[in-house]
Each structure stands twice: as C-alpha cells, then as structure tokens.
Amino acid sequence: MEIEEVKPGDIEERSFEMISEELGDMELIPGTEPIVKRCIHTSADFDYGKNLVFSEDVVSKGMEAIRKGASIVTDTQMGKAGINKKKLAQYGGEVYCFMSDEDVAAEAIKNGTTRATASMNKAAKRGEKLIFAIGNAPTALIQLHKLIQKGDINPELIIAVPVGFVNVVQSKEMILSLENTPYIVAKGRKGGSNIAACICNALLYMMD
Amino acid sequence: MEIEEVKPGDIEERSFEMISEELGDMELIPGTEPIVKRCIHTSADFDYGKNLVFSEDVVSKGMEAIRKGASIVTDTQMGKAGINKKKLAQYGGEVYCFMSDEDVAAEAIKNGTTRATASMNKAAKRGEKLIFAIGNAPTALIQLHKLIQKGDINPELIIAVPVGFVNVVQSKEMILSLENTPYIVAKGRKGGSNIAACICNALLYMMD
C-alpha cells in the first residue's frame, strides 16, 4: 500500500470524502450528517452511522445555544482539551471541567459519590446556559437526569456518549427518556471523551 | 435494564471483570493483557483484542524506559491531557506536546508539512530518552520513520495508534517494519488520542 500524496491542508477533506464513499447510501437524518461523519472521522468506527440518536431539532437547538453564549461542561480534561475553545469563545462560551476541583473531590468523598456526580451538582449551581458533553462517566448522566427531574437544572443540550461497561447503556437510556431536554446520545457502549469533543466541534464548524 | 449498584472506587475493577468475561479464552500475548484490556476499556471496542501488535519484549522495555526517566511526546493536546502525568513524574518523566508551539507552526508553513511532522523534528533535537504516543497524525509516524532511518532519533518506544483514513494504515506498516525500535501498533484504521494515552497509562499502572 503506497503513501497517498495529500497536502496538509487537504487531509481532513480527503478523509471526509473517504467516509462519505464508504457510508454509501446509508440513510442519515438530514442535518446530522456532519456530526455522524465527524464521529466516524474521530474513531474510524462506522458503528456511529447507526448508534447516534438525535432528539427533535437538536442540531439547530445546539447551535442556537452556542450562538447565545452557552458554555460547555465536560466530565474529563481530555474532553476539554479536544474542544475548539477559540471557536466557542467567538460566541462567548467557555469550556469547564470541574473534575479536578478541590471542592468537587471533597463533596464526592463526603457523599460517597463519584467526582462526576459532584461536578454535575457544581454545574447546576452556576445558573447559566450550559451544554453537557459527557464522554466518560455514566454517573454524570444519572445525576443530570436526577437534577433535571428535580427542576434544578435545564441543560441546553446533553451530549451523552460515555464509553464502557458499568451502567453505560443504562445511563444513556435515562437521557433518551427525557422529554424536554435536547440530546445527542450514542446508544450502546461506545463513545468517549474524543467523541464528546468531536460532536461539540461538529456543531461549531457547522456554524461557520 | 436496571442500574447496577457499584461503589465509585469499584467501577474500574468491575469494568475490567466484564471485559475479561467477554474476552473469554481469546488468546492474548502473555504480559500484554493489561494493555489490551485498557484499550477495550477506553473504547468499548473488542477489535483491540485482535489489532494490537507488540514488538518483542516491548512491555518490559517500555516500563524500563519510564523507570529511567523517559518523557512522552504526544501529537495532540488531548493525548497529553489523558496521560497520568503525576505518575510519570514519579520516575522523572514529563509529557510534551509541541503541536501548538509557534516555532513548530512556522517550520510547518515554511516546509509545507503538517505541524505533526515539524513537531517530530523538534522532538528529535532534544537528545533525551523519549517515548512517542501518536494517536492522531500518520505524518508524525512517517517523519519518525525517516528520522530513525537517518539516525537522527532513537525512540525508546513508539505507540503507533493514529486513527482514520488518509495514510493511517500505511504509516503504521512503516513502524511495523522497524527492526530495532520497540513499538506497540494498532493495525488498521483504529486508534486515537484516547488509545495512545491509555496505553501509556497501562504501562504506568503495571509498574506499581
């Protein structure tokens, strides 16, 4: 297999061409294609052609929230590192990850929860427009579900893509059951901080 | 599907139990199991049970390099964010990512290369023990291969796990052709910054 000569600035475009070719005539929900393709670009895993679930009008709602200055909360430093923070800042938003905060660690120990649970509580107290990009911790989704039910938080969008085994599938089903919260969910076990970040970036790049 | 009650401190252990159960009697190379399982843990993708290729004694060589204070070079800020830097620092190593450095950007523009290529050149000038954890850019691997052939660099270990489409498969084959460089390669298109980081962490946790 020969090295393909592609100019640095053209690599991403060529990658997306290859993804489109291989997807062939797989039916994607109109308007969600850039998100699905970017997830495949990030993972080389065509399962994302089938496992992403979008609530009604979530793409336009997500972009509208960003346009109005919503910030993004992640559950890992990796997720935060992967989001295009410069582009988000153009609209006034920031990326927060509370996982390493001392008050979060202390609350988690006090309550016997994960730090992800405690960091969702911290987010709920901010009273600002928030998008949640959760690529790691099912407990973050479980806590978000609880906070929403109690009326303590009203996210602009939940990107629910934890990866793994313990309660991952279940926590995503809880988000899928929400009726008034916009969501993008990767059904099943797959996802990750890279997927959470790339969905945020897909939204940002669609706004250009 | 009910939520499984698992204490925060036990979630990772329970995940690895589930992975071991599902792997069943798939044959893994002795000594590489913690790495393979951590890649599956990070991705929920059992393909990593089959696509990881290890050069001879690479696990002990990688741990030995860390023990002697090797630093790790990544090709993304996400990869850097995901590596357990505290644990690496116990042995004297640091994690570098040169991708956002101004001199790297300038060299890339001057030479018409990717920034990943330029950042491998920057790494080669450091003259210290280095492990490369490449989860994104095939061009980083292609340049490392060239620098090794020219005798300009002698990596302690190359973790070659870029993800994607353009030249990803080919660049990994180039690393697999190296005779005197320890490597861990995810054959095929899969990989990612998360996989690169988790392989580093698997090595670090095996040293405890």
XYZ file of N, CA and C in Angstrom, chain A residues 104-121 139 143 146, chain B residues 6-9 11:
78
model
N -15.044 19.727 44.514
C -15.723 18.566 43.922
C -15.202 17.268 44.564
N -13.885 17.180 44.693
C -13.294 15.988 45.331
C -13.826 15.848 46.761
N -13.895 16.966 47.479
C -14.358 16.923 48.873
C -15.822 16.498 48.960
N -16.670 17.052 48.075
C -18.092 16.683 48.105
C -18.277 15.209 47.762
N -17.490 14.733 46.801
C -17.604 13.330 46.396
C -17.266 12.402 47.564
N -16.200 12.724 48.274
C -15.805 11.886 49.418
C -16.883 11.951 50.494
N -17.356 13.168 50.779
C -18.374 13.360 51.828
C -19.632 12.536 51.531
N -20.054 12.565 50.264
C -21.315 11.911 49.907
C -21.148 10.476 49.394
N -19.907 10.023 49.259
C -19.684 8.668 48.740
C -20.123 8.511 47.286
N -19.974 9.589 46.517
C -20.330 9.522 45.093
C -19.056 9.579 44.254
N -19.225 9.490 42.944
C -18.095 9.764 42.058
C -17.884 11.282 42.003
N -16.701 11.659 41.532
C -16.455 13.091 41.322
C -17.320 13.620 40.175
N -17.660 12.746 39.246
C -18.521 13.167 38.134
C -19.890 13.616 38.654
N -20.422 12.856 39.613
C -21.704 13.240 40.229
C -21.574 14.612 40.887
N -20.527 14.773 41.664
C -20.328 16.046 42.371
C -20.122 17.195 41.383
N -19.480 16.912 40.269
C -19.239 18.030 39.340
C -20.512 18.418 38.602
N -21.461 17.511 38.456
C -22.766 17.897 37.896
C -23.507 18.790 38.890
N -23.396 18.489 40.193
C -24.007 19.360 41.199
C -23.409 20.759 41.140
N -22.217 8.020 35.712
C -22.767 8.652 36.922
C -23.071 10.133 36.678
N -26.816 11.587 37.384
C -27.028 12.760 38.227
C -27.727 13.878 37.451
N -31.332 13.168 37.385
C -31.955 13.467 38.675
C -32.160 14.983 38.856
N -22.726 -0.062 42.027
C -21.284 -0.278 42.163
C -20.693 0.947 42.842
N -19.897 0.731 43.884
C -19.263 1.860 44.588
C -18.289 2.571 43.662
N -18.176 3.910 43.807
C -17.294 4.674 42.920
C -15.905 4.043 42.768
N -15.322 3.603 43.873
C -13.969 3.061 43.822
C -13.877 1.699 43.150
N -15.746 0.833 40.287
C -16.274 0.842 38.919
C -15.240 0.310 37.921
